[in-house]
PDB file of C-alpha atoms in Angstrom:
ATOM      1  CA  UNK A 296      94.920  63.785 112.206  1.00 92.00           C
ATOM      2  CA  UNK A 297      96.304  60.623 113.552  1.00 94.00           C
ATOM      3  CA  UNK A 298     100.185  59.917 113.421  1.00 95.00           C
ATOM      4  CA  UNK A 299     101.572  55.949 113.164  1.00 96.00           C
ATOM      5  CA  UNK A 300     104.886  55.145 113.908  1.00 96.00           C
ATOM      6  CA  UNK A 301     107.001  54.228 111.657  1.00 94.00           C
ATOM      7  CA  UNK A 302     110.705  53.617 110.997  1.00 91.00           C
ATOM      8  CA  UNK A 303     112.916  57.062 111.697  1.00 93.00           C
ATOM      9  CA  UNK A 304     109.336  58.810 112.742  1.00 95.00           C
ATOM     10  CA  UNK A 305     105.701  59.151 111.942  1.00 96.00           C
ATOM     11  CA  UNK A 306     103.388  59.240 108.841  1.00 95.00           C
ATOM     12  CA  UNK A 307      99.694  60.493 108.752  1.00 96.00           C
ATOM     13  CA  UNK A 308      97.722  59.844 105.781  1.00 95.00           C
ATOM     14  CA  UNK A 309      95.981  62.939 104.376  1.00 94.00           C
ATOM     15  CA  UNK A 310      93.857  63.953 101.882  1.00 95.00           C
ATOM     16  CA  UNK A 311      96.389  65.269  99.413  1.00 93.00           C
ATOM     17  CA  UNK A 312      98.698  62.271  99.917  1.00 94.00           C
ATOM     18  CA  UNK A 313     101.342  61.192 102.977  1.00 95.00           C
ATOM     19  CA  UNK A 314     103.133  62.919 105.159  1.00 94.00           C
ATOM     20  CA  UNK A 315     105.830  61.644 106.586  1.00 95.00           C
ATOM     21  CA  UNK A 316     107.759  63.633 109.829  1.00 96.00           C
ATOM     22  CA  UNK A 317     111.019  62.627 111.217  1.00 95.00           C
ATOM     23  CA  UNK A 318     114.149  64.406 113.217  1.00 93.00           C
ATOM     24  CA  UNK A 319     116.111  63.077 110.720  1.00 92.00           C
ATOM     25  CA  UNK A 320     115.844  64.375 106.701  1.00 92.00           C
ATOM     26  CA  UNK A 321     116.160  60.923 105.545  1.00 93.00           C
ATOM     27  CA  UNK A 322     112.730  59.729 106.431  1.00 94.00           C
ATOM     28  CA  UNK A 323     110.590  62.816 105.978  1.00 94.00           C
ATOM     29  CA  UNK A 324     109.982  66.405 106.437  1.00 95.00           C
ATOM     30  CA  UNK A 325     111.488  67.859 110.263  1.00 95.00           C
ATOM     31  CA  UNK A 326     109.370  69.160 112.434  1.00 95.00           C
ATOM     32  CA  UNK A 327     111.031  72.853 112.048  1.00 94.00           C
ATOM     33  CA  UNK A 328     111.007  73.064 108.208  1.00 96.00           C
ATOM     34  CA  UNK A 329     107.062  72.438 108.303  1.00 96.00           C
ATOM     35  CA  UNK A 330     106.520  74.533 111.375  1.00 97.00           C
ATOM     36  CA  UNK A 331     108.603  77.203 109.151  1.00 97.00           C
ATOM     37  CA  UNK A 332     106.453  76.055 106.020  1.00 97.00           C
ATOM     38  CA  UNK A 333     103.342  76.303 107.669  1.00 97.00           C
ATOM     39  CA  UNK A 334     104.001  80.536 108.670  1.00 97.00           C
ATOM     40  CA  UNK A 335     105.248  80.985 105.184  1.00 98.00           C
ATOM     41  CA  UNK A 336     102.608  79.622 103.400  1.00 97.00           C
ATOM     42  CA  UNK A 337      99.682  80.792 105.767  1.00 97.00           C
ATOM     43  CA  UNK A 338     101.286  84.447 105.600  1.00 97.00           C
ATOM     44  CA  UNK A 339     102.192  84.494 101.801  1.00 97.00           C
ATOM     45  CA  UNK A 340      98.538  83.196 101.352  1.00 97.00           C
ATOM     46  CA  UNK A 341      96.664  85.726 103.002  1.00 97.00           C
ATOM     47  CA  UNK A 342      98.645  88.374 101.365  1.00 97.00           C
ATOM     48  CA  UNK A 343      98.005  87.382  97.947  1.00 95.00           C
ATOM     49  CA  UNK A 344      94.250  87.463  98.952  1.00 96.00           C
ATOM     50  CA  UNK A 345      94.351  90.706 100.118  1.00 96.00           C
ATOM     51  CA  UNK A 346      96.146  92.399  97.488  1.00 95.00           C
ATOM     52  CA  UNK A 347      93.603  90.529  95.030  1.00 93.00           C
ATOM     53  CA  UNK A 348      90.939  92.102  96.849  1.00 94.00           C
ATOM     54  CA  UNK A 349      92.663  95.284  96.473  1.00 92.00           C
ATOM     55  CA  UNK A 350      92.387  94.414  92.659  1.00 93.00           C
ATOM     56  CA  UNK A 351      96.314  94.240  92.219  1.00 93.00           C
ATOM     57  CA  UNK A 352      97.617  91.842  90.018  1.00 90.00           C
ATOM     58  CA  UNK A 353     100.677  89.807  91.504  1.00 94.00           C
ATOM     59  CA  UNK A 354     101.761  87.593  88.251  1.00 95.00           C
ATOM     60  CA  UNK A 355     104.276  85.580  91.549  1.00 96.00           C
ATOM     61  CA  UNK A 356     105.493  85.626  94.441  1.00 97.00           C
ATOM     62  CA  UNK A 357     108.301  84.011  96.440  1.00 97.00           C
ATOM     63  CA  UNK A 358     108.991  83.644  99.616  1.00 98.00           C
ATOM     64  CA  UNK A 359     112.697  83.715 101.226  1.00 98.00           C
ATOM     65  CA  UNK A 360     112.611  83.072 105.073  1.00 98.00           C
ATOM     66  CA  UNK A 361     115.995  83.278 107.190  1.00 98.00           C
ATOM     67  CA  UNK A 362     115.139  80.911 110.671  1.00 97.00           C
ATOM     68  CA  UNK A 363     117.601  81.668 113.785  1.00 97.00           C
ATOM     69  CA  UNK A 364     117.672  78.762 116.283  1.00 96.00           C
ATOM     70  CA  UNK A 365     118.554  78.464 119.629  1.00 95.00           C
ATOM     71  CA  UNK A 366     120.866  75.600 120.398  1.00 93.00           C
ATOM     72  CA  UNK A 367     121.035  76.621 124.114  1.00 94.00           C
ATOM     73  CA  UNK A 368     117.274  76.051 124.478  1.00 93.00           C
ATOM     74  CA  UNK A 369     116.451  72.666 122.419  1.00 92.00           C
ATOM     75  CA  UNK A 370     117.088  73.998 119.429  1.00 91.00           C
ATOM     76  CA  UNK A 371     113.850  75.991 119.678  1.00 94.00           C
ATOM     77  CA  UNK A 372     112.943  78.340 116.394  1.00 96.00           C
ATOM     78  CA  UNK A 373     113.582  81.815 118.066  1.00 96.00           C
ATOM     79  CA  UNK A 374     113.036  84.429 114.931  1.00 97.00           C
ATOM     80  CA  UNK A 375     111.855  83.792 111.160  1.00 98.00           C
ATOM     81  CA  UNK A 376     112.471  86.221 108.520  1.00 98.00           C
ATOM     82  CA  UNK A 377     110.018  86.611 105.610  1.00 98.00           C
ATOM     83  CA  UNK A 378     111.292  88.042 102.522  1.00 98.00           C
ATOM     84  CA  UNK A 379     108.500  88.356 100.074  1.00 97.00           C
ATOM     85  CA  UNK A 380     109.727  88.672  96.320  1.00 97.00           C
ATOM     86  CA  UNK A 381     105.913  90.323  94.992  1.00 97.00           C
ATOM     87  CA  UNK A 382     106.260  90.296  90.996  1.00 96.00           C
ATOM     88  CA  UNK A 383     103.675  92.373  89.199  1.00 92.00           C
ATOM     89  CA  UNK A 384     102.542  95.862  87.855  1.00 85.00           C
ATOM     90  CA  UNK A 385     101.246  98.862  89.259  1.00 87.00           C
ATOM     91  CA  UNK A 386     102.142  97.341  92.840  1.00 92.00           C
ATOM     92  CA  UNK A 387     102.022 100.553  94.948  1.00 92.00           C
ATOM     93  CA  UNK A 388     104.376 100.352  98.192  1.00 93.00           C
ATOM     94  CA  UNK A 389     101.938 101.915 100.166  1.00 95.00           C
ATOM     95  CA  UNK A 390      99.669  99.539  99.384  1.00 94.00           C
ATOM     96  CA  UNK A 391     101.786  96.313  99.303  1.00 95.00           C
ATOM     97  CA  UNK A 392     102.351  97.729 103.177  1.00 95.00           C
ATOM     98  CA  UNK A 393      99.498  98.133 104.266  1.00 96.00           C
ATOM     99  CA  UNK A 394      98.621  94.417 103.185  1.00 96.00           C
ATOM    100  CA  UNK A 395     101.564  92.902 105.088  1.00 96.00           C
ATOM    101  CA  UNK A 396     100.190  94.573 108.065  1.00 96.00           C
ATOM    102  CA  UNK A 397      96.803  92.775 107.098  1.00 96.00           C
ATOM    103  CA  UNK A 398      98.405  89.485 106.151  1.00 96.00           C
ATOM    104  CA  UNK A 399     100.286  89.302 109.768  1.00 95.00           C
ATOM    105  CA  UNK A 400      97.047  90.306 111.321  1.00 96.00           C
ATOM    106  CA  UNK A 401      94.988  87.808 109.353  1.00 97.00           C
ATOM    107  CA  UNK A 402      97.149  84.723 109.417  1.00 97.00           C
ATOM    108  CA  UNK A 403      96.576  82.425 111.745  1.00 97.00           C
ATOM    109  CA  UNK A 404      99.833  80.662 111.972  1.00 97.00           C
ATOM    110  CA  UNK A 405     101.529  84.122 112.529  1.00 97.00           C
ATOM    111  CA  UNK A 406      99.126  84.687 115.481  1.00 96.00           C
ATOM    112  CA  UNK A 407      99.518  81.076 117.057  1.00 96.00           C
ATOM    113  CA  UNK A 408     103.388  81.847 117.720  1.00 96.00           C
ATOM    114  CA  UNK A 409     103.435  85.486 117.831  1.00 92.00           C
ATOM    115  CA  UNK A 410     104.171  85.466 121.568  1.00 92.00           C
ATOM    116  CA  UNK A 411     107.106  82.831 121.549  1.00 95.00           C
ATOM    117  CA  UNK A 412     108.316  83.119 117.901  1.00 97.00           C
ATOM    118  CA  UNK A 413     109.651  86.288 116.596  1.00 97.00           C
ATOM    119  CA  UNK A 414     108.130  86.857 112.814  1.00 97.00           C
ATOM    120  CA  UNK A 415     109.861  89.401 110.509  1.00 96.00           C
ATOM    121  CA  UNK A 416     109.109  90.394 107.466  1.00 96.00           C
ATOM    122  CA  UNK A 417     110.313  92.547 104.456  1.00 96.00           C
ATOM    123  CA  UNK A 418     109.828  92.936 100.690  1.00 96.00           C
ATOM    124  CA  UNK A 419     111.094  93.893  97.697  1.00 95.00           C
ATOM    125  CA  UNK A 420     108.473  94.213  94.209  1.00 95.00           C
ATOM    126  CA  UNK A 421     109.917  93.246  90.901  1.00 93.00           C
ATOM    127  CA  UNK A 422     108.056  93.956  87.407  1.00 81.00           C
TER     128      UNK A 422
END
């Protein structure tokens, strides 16, 4: 990927279309919301694929993530909370478990921060 300059931060041109990155919310996405996107997504992802695998049907799923910061430090992202809203039927707890476990294991944004950023997760199944 290569980033230009541009007013209030950077762009990069990608397959899907621009992305623009910026400190400041008026000229693109910050840093910390696709950092927070990008463990969300991967996670959420790989759990879908697993519980497909494990031939259970999840009609949607959203994902609700709670990000504590520390001003002290930079503003660094410190923890990020995961709360997976799984709709389907027949979605055994058990087995929606033992997925997550998977999915944490599996995802490789999870496993790039695991050591500096503390990932959380919970979930509640709706029919």
């Amino acid at each position: 990927m290569e980033f230009k300059m541009k007013d209030g931060g950077f762009l990069v041109d990608l397959p899907y279309g621009e992305l623009h990155v910026s400190g400041d919310e008026q000229y693109g996405f910050r840093p910390y919301q696709l950092m927070v996107s990008s463990i969300a997504v991967c996670s959420g992802g790989v759990l879908r694929k697993i519980l497909q695998k494990k031939r259970l049907t999840v009609k949607d799923m959203h994902i609700h993530t709670k990000v504590e910061r520390n001003e002290q430090e930079a503003n660094r992202l410190e923890k990020i909370h995961l709360h997976y809203i799984i709709k389907g039927e027949n979605l055994p707890e058990k087995h929606v478990e033992q997925a997550m476990e998977l999915a944490r294991k599996n995802c490789p944004m999870v496993q790039s921060v695991i050591n500096s950023i503390e990932v959380t997760e919970s979930y509640e199944i709706v029919e």
